[in-house]
Every structure is written in C-alpha cells, then in structure tokens.
PDB file of C-alpha atoms and ligand atoms in Angstrom:
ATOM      1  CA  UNK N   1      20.206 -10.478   6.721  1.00 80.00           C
ATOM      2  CA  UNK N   2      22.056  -7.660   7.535  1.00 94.00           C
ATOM      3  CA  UNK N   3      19.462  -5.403   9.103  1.00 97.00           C
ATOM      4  CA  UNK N   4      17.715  -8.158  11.293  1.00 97.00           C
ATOM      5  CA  UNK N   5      21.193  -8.847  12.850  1.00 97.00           C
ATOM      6  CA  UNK N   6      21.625  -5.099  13.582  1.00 98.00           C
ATOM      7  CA  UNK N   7      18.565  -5.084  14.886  1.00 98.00           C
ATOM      8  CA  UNK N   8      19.135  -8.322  17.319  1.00 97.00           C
ATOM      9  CA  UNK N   9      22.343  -6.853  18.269  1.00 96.00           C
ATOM     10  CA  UNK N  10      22.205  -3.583  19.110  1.00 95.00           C
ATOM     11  CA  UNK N  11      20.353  -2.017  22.007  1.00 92.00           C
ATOM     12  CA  UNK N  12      17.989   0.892  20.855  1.00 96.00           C
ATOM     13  CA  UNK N  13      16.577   1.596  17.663  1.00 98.00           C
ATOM     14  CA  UNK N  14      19.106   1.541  14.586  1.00 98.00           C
ATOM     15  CA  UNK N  15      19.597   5.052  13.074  1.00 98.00           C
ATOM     16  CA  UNK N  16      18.609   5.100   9.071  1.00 98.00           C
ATOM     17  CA  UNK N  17      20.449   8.142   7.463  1.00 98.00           C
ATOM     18  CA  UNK N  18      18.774  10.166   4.805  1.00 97.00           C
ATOM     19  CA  UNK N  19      20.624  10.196   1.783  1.00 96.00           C
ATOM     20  CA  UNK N  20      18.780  12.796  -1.110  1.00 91.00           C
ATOM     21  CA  UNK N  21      19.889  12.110  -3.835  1.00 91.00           C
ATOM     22  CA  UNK N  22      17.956  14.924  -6.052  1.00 76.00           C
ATOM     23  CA  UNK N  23      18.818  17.828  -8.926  1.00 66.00           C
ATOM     24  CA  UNK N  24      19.502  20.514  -5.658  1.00 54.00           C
ATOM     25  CA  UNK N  25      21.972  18.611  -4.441  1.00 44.00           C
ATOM     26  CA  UNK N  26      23.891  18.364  -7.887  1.00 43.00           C
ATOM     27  CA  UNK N  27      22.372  21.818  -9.338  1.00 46.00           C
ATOM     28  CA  UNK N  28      25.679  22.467 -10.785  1.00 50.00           C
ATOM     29  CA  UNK N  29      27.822  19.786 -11.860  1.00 52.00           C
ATOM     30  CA  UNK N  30      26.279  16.924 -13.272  1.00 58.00           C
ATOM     31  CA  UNK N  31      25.935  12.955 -12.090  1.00 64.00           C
ATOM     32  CA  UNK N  32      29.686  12.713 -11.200  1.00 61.00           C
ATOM     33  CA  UNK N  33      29.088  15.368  -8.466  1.00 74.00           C
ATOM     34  CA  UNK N  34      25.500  13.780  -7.146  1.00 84.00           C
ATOM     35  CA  UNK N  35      27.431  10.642  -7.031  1.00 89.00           C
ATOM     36  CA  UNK N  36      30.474  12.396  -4.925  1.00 89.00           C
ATOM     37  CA  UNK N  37      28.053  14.535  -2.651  1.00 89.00           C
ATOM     38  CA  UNK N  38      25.903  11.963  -1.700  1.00 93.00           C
ATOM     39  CA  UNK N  39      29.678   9.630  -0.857  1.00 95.00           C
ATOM     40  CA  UNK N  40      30.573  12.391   1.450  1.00 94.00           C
ATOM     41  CA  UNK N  41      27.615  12.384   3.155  1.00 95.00           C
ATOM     42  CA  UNK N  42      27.364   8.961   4.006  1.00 97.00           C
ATOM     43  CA  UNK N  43      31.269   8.598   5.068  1.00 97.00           C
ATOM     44  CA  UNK N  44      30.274  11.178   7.510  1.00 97.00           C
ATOM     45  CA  UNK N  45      27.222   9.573   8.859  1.00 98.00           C
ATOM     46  CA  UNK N  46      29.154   6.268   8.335  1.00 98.00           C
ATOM     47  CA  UNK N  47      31.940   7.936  10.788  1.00 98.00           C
ATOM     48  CA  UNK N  48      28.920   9.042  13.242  1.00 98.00           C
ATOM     49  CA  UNK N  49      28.118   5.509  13.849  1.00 98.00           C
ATOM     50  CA  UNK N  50      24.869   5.378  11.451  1.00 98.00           C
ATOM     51  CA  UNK N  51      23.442   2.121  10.658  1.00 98.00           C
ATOM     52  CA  UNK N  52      21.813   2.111   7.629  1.00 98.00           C
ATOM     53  CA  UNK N  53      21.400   4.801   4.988  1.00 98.00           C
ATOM     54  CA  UNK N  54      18.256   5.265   2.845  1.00 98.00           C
ATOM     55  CA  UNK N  55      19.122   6.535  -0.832  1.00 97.00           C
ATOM     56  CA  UNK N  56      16.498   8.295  -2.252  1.00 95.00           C
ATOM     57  CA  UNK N  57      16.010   9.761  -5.834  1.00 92.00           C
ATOM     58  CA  UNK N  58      12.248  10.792  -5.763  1.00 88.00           C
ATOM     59  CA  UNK N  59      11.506  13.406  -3.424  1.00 83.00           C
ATOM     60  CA  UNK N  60       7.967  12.583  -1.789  1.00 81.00           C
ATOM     61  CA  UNK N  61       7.332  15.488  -0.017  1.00 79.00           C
ATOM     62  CA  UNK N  62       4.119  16.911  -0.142  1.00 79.00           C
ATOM     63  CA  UNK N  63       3.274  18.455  -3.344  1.00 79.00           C
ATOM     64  CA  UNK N  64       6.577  16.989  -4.748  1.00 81.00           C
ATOM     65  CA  UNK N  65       6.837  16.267  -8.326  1.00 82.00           C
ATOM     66  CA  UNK N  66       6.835  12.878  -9.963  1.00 87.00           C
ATOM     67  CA  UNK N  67      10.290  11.371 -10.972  1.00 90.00           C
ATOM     68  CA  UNK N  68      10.321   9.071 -14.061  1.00 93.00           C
ATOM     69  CA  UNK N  69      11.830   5.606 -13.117  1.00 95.00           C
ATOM     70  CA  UNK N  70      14.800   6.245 -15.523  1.00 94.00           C
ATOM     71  CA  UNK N  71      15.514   9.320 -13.811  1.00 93.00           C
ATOM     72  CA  UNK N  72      15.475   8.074 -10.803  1.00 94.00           C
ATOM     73  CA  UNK N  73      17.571   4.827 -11.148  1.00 96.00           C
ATOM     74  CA  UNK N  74      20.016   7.282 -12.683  1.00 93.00           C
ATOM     75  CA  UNK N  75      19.984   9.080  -9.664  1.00 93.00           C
ATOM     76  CA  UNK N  76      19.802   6.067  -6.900  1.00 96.00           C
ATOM     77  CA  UNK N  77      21.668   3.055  -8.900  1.00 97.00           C
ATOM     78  CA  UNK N  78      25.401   5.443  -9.269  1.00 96.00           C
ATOM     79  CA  UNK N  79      25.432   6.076  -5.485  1.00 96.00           C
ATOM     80  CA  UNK N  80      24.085   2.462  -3.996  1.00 98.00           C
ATOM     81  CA  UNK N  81      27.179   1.093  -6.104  1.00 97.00           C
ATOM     82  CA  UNK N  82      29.355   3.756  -4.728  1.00 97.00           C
ATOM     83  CA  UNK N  83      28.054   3.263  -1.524  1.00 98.00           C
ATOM     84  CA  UNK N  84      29.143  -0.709  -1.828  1.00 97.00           C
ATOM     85  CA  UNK N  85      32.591   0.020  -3.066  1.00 97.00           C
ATOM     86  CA  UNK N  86      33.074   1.950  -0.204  1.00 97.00           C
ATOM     87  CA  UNK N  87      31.689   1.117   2.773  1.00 98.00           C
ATOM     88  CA  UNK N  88      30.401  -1.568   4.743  1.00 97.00           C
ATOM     89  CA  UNK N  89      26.882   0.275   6.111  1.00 98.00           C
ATOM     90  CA  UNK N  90      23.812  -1.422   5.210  1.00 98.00           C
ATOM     91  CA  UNK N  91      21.752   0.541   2.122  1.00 98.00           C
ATOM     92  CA  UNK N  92      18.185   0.844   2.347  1.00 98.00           C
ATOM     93  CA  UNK N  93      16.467   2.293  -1.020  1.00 98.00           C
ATOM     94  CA  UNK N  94      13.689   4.653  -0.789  1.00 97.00           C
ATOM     95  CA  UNK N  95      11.604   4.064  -3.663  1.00 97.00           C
ATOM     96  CA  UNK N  96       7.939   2.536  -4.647  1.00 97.00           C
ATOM     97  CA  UNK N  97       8.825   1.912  -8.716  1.00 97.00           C
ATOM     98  CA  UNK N  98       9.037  -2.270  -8.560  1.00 98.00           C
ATOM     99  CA  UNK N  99      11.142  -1.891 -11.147  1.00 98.00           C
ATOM    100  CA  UNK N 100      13.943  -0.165  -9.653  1.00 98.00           C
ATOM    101  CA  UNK N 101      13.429  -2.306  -6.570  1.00 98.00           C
ATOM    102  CA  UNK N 102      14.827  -5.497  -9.046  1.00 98.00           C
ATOM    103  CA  UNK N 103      17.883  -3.232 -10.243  1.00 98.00           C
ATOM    104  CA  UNK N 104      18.876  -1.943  -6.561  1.00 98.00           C
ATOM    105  CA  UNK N 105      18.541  -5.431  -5.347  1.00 98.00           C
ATOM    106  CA  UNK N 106      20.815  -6.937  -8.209  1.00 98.00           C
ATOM    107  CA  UNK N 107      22.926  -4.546  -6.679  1.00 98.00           C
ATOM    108  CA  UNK N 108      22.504  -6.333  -2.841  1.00 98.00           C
ATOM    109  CA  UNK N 109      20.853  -3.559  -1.516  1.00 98.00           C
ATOM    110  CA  UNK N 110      19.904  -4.972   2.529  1.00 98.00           C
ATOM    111  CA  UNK N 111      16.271  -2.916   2.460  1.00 98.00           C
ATOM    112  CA  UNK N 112      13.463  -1.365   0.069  1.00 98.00           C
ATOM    113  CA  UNK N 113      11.735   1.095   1.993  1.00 98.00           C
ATOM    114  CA  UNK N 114       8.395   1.433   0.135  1.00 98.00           C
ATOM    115  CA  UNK N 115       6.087   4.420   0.927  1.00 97.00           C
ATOM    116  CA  UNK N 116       3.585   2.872  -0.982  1.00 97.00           C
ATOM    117  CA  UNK N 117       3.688  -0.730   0.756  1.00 98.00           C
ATOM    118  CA  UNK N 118       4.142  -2.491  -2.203  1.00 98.00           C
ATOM    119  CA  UNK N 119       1.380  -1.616  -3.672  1.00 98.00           C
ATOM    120  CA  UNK N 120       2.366  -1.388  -6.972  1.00 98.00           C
ATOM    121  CA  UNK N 121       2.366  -4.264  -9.713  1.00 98.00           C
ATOM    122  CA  UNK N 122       4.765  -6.959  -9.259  1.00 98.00           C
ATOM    123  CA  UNK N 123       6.487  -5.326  -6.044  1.00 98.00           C
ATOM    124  CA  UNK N 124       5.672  -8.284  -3.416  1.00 98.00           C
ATOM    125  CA  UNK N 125       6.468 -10.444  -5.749  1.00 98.00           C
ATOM    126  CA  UNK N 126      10.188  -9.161  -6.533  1.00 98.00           C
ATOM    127  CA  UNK N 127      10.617  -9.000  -3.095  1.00 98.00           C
ATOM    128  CA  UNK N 128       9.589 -12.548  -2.490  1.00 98.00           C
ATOM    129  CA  UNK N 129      12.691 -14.001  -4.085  1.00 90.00           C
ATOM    130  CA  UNK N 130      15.097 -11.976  -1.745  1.00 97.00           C
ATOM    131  CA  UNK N 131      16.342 -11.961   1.757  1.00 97.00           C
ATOM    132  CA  UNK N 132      16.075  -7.605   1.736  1.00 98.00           C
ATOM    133  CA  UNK N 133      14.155  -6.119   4.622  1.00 98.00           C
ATOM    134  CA  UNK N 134      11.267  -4.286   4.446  1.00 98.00           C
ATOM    135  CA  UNK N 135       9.174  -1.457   5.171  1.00 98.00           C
ATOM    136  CA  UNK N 136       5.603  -1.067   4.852  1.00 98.00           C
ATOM    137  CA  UNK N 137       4.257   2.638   5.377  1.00 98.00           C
ATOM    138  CA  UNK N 138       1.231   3.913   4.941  1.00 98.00           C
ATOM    139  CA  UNK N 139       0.048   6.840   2.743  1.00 97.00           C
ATOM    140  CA  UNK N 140      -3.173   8.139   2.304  1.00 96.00           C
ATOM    141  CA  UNK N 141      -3.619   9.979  -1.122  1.00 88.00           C
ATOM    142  CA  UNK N 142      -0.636  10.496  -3.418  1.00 86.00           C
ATOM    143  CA  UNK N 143       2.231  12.743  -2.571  1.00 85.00           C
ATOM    144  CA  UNK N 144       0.480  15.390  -4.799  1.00 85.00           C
ATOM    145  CA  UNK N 145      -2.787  15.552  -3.103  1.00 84.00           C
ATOM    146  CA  UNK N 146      -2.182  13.811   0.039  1.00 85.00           C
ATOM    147  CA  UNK N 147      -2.121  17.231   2.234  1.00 83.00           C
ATOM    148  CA  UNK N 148      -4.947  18.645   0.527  1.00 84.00           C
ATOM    149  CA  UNK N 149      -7.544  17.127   2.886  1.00 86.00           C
ATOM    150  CA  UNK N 150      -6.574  14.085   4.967  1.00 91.00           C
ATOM    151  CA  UNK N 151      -9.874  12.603   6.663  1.00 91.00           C
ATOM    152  CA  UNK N 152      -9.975   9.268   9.104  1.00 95.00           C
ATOM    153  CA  UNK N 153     -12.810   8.309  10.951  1.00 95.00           C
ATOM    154  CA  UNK N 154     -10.499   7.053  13.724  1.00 97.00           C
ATOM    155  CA  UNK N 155      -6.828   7.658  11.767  1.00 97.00           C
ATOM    156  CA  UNK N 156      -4.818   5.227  14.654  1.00 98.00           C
ATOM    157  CA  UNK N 157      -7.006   2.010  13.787  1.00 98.00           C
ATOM    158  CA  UNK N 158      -7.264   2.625  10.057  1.00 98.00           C
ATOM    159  CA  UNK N 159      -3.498   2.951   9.611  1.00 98.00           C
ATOM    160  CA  UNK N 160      -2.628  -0.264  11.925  1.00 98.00           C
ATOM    161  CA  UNK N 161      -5.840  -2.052   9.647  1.00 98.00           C
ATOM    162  CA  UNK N 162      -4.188  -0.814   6.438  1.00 98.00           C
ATOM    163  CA  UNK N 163      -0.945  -2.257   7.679  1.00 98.00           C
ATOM    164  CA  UNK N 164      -2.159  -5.247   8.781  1.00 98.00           C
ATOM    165  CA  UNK N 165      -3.566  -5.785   5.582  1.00 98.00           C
ATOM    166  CA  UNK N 166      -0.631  -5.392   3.691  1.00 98.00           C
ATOM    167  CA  UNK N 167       1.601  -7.601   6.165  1.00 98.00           C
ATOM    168  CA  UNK N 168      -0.928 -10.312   5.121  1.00 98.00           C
ATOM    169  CA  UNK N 169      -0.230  -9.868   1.326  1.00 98.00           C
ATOM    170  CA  UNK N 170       3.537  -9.938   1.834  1.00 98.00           C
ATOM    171  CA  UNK N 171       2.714 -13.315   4.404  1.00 98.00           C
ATOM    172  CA  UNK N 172       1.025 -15.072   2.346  1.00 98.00           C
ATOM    173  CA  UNK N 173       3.556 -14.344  -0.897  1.00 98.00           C
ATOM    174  CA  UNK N 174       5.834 -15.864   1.615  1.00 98.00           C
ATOM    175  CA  UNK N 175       8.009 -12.730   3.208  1.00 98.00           C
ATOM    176  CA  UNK N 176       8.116 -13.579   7.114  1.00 97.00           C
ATOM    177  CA  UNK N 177       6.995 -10.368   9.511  1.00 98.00           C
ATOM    178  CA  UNK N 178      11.134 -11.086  10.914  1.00 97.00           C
ATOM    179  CA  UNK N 179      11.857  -9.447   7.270  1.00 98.00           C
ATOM    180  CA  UNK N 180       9.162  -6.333   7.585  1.00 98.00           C
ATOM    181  CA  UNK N 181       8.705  -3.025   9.277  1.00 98.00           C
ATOM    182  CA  UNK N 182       5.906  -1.279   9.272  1.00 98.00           C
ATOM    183  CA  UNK N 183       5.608   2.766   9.736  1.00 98.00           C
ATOM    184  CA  UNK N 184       2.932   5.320  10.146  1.00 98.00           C
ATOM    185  CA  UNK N 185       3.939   7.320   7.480  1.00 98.00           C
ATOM    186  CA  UNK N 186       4.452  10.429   9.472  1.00 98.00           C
ATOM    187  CA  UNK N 187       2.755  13.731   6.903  1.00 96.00           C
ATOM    188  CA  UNK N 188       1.713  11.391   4.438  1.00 96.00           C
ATOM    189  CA  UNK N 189      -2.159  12.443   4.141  1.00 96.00           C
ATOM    190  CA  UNK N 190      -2.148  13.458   7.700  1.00 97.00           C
ATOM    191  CA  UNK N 191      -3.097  16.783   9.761  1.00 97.00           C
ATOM    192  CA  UNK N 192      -1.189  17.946  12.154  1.00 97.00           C
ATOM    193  CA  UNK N 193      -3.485  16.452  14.765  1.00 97.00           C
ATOM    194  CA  UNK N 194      -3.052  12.933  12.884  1.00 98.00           C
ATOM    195  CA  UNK N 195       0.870  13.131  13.201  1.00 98.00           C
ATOM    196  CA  UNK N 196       1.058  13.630  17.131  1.00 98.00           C
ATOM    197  CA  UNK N 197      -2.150  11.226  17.668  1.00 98.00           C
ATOM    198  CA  UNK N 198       0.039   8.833  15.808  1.00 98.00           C
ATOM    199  CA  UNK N 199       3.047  10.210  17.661  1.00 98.00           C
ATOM    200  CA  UNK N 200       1.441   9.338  21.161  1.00 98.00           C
ATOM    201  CA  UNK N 201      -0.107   6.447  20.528  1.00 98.00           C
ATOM    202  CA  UNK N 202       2.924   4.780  18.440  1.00 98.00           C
ATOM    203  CA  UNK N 203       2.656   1.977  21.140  1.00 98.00           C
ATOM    204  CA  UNK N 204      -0.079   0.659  19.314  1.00 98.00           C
ATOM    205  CA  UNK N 205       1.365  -0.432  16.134  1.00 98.00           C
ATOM    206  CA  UNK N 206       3.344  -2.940  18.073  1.00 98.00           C
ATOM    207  CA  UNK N 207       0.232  -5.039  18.557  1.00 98.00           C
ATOM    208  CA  UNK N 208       1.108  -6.090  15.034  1.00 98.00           C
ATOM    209  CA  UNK N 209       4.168  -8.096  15.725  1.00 97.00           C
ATOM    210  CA  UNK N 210       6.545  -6.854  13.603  1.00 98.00           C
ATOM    211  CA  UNK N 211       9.167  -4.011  13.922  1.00 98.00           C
ATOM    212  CA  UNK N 212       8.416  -0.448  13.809  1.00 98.00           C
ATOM    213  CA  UNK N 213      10.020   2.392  12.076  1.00 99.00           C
ATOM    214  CA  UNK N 214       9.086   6.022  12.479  1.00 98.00           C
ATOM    215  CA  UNK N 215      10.398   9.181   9.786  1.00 98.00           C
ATOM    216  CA  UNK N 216       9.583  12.747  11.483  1.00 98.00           C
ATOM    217  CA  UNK N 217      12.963  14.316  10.286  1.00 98.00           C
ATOM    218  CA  UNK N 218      12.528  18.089  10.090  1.00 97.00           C
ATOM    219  CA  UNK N 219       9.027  17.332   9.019  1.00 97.00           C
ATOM    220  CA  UNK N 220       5.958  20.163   8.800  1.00 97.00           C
ATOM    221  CA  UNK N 221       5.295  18.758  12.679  1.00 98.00           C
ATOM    222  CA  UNK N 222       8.196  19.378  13.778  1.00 98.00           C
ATOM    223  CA  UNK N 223       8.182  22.953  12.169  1.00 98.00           C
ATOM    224  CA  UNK N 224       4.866  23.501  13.051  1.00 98.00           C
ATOM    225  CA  UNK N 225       5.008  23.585  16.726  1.00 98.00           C
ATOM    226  CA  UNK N 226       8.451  25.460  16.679  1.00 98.00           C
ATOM    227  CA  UNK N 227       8.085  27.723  13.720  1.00 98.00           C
ATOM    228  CA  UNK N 228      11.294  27.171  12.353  1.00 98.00           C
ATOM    229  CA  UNK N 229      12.573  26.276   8.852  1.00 96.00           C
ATOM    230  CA  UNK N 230      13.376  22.956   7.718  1.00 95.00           C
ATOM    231  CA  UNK N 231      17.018  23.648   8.330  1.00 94.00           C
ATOM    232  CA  UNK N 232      16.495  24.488  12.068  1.00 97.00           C
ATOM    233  CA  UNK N 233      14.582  21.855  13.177  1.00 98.00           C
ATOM    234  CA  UNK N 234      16.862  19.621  14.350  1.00 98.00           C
ATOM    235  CA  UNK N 235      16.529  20.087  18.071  1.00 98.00           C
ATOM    236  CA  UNK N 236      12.500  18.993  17.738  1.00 98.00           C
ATOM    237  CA  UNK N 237      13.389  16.505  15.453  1.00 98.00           C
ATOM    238  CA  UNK N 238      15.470  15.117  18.357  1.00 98.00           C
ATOM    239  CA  UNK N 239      12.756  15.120  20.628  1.00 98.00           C
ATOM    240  CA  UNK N 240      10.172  13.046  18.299  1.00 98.00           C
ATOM    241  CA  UNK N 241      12.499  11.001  18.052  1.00 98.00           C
ATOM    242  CA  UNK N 242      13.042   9.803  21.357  1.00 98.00           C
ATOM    243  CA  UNK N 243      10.243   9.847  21.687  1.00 98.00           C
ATOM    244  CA  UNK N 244       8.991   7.208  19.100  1.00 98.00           C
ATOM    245  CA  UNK N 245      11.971   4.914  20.110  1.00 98.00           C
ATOM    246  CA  UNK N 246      10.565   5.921  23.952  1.00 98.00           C
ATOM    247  CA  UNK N 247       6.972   4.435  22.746  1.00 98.00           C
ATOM    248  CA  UNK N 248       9.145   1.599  20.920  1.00 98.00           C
ATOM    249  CA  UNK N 249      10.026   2.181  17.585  1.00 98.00           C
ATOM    250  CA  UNK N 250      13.088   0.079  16.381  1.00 98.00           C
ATOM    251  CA  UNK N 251      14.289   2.158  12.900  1.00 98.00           C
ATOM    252  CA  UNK N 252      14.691   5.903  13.344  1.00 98.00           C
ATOM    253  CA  UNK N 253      14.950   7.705  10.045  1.00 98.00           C
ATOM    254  CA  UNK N 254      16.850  10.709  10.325  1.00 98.00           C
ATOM    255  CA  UNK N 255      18.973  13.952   8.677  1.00 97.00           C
ATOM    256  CA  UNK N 256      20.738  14.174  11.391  1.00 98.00           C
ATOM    257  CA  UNK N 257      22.722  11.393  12.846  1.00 98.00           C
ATOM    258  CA  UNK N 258      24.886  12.897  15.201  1.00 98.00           C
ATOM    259  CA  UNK N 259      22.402  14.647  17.425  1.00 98.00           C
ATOM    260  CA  UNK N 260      20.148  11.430  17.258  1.00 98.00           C
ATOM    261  CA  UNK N 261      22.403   9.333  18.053  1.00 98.00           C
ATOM    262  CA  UNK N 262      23.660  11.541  21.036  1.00 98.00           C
ATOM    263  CA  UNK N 263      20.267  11.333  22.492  1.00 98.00           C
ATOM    264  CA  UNK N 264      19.643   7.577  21.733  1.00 98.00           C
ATOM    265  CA  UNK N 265      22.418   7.049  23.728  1.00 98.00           C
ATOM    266  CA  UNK N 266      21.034   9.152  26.367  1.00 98.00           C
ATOM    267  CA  UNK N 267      17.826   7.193  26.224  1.00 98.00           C
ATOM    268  CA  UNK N 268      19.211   3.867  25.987  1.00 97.00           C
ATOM    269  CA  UNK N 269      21.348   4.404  29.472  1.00 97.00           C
ATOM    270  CA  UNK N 270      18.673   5.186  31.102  1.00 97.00           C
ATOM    271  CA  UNK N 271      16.282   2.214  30.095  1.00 94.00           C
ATOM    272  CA  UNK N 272      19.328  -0.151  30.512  1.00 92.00           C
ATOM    273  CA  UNK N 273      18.825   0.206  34.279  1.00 92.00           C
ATOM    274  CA  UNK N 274      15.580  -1.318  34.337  1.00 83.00           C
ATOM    275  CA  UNK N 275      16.892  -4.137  33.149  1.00 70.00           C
ATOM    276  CA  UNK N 276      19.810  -4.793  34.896  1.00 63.00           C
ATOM    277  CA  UNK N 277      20.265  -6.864  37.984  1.00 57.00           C
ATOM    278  CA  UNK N 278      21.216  -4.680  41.072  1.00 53.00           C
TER     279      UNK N 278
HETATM  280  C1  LIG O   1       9.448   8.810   4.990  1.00 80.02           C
HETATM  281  C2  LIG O   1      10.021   7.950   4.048  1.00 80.02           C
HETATM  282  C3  LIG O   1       8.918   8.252   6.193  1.00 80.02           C
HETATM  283  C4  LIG O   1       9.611   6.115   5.371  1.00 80.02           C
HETATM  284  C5  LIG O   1      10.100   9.986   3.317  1.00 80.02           C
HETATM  285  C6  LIG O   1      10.728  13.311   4.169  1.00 80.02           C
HETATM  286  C7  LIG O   1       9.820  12.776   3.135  1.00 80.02           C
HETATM  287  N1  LIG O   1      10.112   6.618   4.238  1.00 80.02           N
HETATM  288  N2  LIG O   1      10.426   8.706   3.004  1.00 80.02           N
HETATM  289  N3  LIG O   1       9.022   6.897   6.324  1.00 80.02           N
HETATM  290  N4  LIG O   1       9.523  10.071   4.508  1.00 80.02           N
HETATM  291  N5  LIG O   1       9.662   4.799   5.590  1.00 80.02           N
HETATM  292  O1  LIG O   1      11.704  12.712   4.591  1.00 80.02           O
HETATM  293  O2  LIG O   1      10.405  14.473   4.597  1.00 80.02           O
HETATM  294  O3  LIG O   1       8.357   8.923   7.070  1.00 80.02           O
HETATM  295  S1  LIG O   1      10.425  11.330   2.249  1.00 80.02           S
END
C-alpha cells in the first residue's frame, strides 16, 4: 500500500532511485561491500528526499548479459533486507525472474518493476496474492537483440495496445489498475526516433487509466542529442524528465535524485498556481 499512498499524497510524480546492484560496483571486495555500497547510496538518496528505490541485480541495458536467477537474488535479496533494517523508503525490485519476485516479496518488498510485464511463467500469478505495486513496461526484442533493428508500424499505438493487453491479464487474475503502472520502456527495442515520439506523445498512455512511469536516466537519448557520456548526462536527463512528468507521468526513475528533485519542485510550483484559488 505504500506506493499508492505516496502517490495520493504527494504532489508531482514520486522519484524512484536507481540502485545497481552489479559486479562493477563490488569489483573488489566481495558481497559484504555490494551490500555496503549499495546502503550508502540509498541513505543518500533517502536523505535527498527520494521515494522509492529500485534494486536491481541484472543489468538490462542493451546488449547486456544474462544474469542467472541465483546470481541475481544473491545480488538483490542482501541489499532489499539491508535496505529494510535501515530505512523506512519504499523498495521497488527491478527484475522479470518470477521466481525472485516470490523471495523479494517474502521480504515485503512495496513494488516489482517488471521489464518484461509479467510475461514470464507464473509471474501474474505470484503477484496476485500480494498487495505490491506494479509496473508493466514494454520491450520489444530481448535486451540482447532489442537495438539491433526495432520496427513499428505506428510504435505509439502498438506500445499502448501491448500494454493494454497486459493490464487485461493482470485484471482479470484479479490485480486492480490502482496497483499497476505502466511505462514505455524508454530504449527497449526503440530508435532514437521511437524514444522522443514516445517522449512527446507520453500524454497518450494516460488514456489507459492507470499510472504512468517513465525511465530515460542517462539513457542513449539523452546522450545522443548531447554527445556526452553516460556520466555527464545528467543535465538532459533533467530535462526528459520534466518533461514526462510535464506530459503526466506519475513515477520518475532516476540516477540522480537531487537534481530531479530540484526541478520537480520547480515544476510542481509552477503548476500549483493553476490550481489554486486567487
Ligand atoms: C528501465 C527499467 C525503464 C523500468 C531499466 C537503464 C536500463 N525499468 N529498468 N523502466 N530501465 N520500469 O536504466 O538504463 O526505463 S535498466
């Protein structure tokens, strides 16, 4: 329940911190120091006013290699329970493999953010028996091939039909749209073109009813049109993603908090006038 009362509360789109929680970031040292990196970065997004943090132990970047699901629970399970000990910020997990789903949600996990929409075996169905909140996003192609050629006839209407689709599954397995988000999936099989047509147009996925969630962090769009590294592209990051809350999306997914946040707030003092009584 956690995340749908954030997101009835607060005004603006919550901010969803990425936590990685891959071999770079503990090249050296071992699980206790993955474990103790990935704590210090969420007290400090945690003390930036973030309101959720995805953990993620797969890395689905384009061309990305596969993570096996004991691998990847090793990675993910150790810092969700770390996470809980310490703080009180709701925990999304970033992660298609149903069966880590069951073992982050024994652990009360508030979200499963699924880039494969559940698609896999058993995943609705595990999901079913829990309050967690969801997101749907859409992928076209596997994270390994996905780039290599993306093709859409018209890429807006087949994403929003693929969604739709999926929201229907989850309905009729008995998960209400209040417990769902649904998201574009920003570079997942998508050109350049595709990811600012989506960008623009992001209005339209609200015809589906449910809440909206957009990840551009840093992403080859943003570095694209700037030509900077991954590392220096927080100031366009920033931009899409005022943008998407501008065109109404309600879950930002960011690396960095601070600056989002900063021009959230920005944003949200400006639309606050058109709503108040003068
Ligand atoms: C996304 C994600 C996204 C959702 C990643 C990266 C690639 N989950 N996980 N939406 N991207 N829901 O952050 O560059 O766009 S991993």
């Amino acid at each position: 329940m956690k995340i749908q009362k954030l997101l009835a509360q607060k005004q603006g789109p919550l901010v969803m911190g990425i936590v990685n929680v891959t071999p770079d970031s503990f090249s050296d040292g071992g699980r206790y120091n993955s474990v103790e990196s990935a704590i210090e970065q969420v007290a400090h997004m945690v003390e930036l006013g973030v309101d959720i943090v995805d953990v993620g132990g797969e890395s689905t970047r384009p061309g990305a290699a596969k993570v096996g699901l004991n691998e990847e629970a090793e990675r993910v399970l150790p810092v969700v329970q770390a996470i809980k000990n310490r703080f009180d910020v709701a925990i999304s997990v970033d992660t298609y493999k149903p069966e880590l789903m069951a073992e982050a949600l024994k652990l009360h996990v508030d979200m499963v953010n699924d880039v494969k929409a559940l698609t896999m075996p058993n995943a609705v169905e595990i999901l079913a028996d829990t309050d967690a909140y969801i997101c749907l996003m859409h992928m076209q192609g596997t994270p390994q091939t996905m780039q290599s050629d993306p093709k859409y006839t018209d890429a807006i209407n087949e994403i929003i039909n693929y969604l739709d689709q999926r929201l229907t599954v989850c309905n009729q397995a008995g998960i209400n749209n209040d417990r769902i988000c649904i998201d574009p999936g920003f570079g997942f099989g998508k050109t350049l073109e595709h990811n600012y047509q989506i960008l623009n147009q992001l209005d339209k996925f609200n015809q589906l009813n449910v809440n909206v969630l957009a990840g551009l962090s840093r992403k080859t769009m943003i570095g694209a049109v700037t030509g900077k590294e991954p590392e220096q592209r927080v100031y366009g990051s920033v931009a899409g993603a005022v943008i998407a809350a501008m065109k109404g999306a309600k879950i930002i997914r960011v690396h960095d908090v601070d600056a989002t946040i900063d021009a959230l707030k920005v944003l949200n003092a400006t639309i606050s006038t058109e709503t108040e009584n003068k």
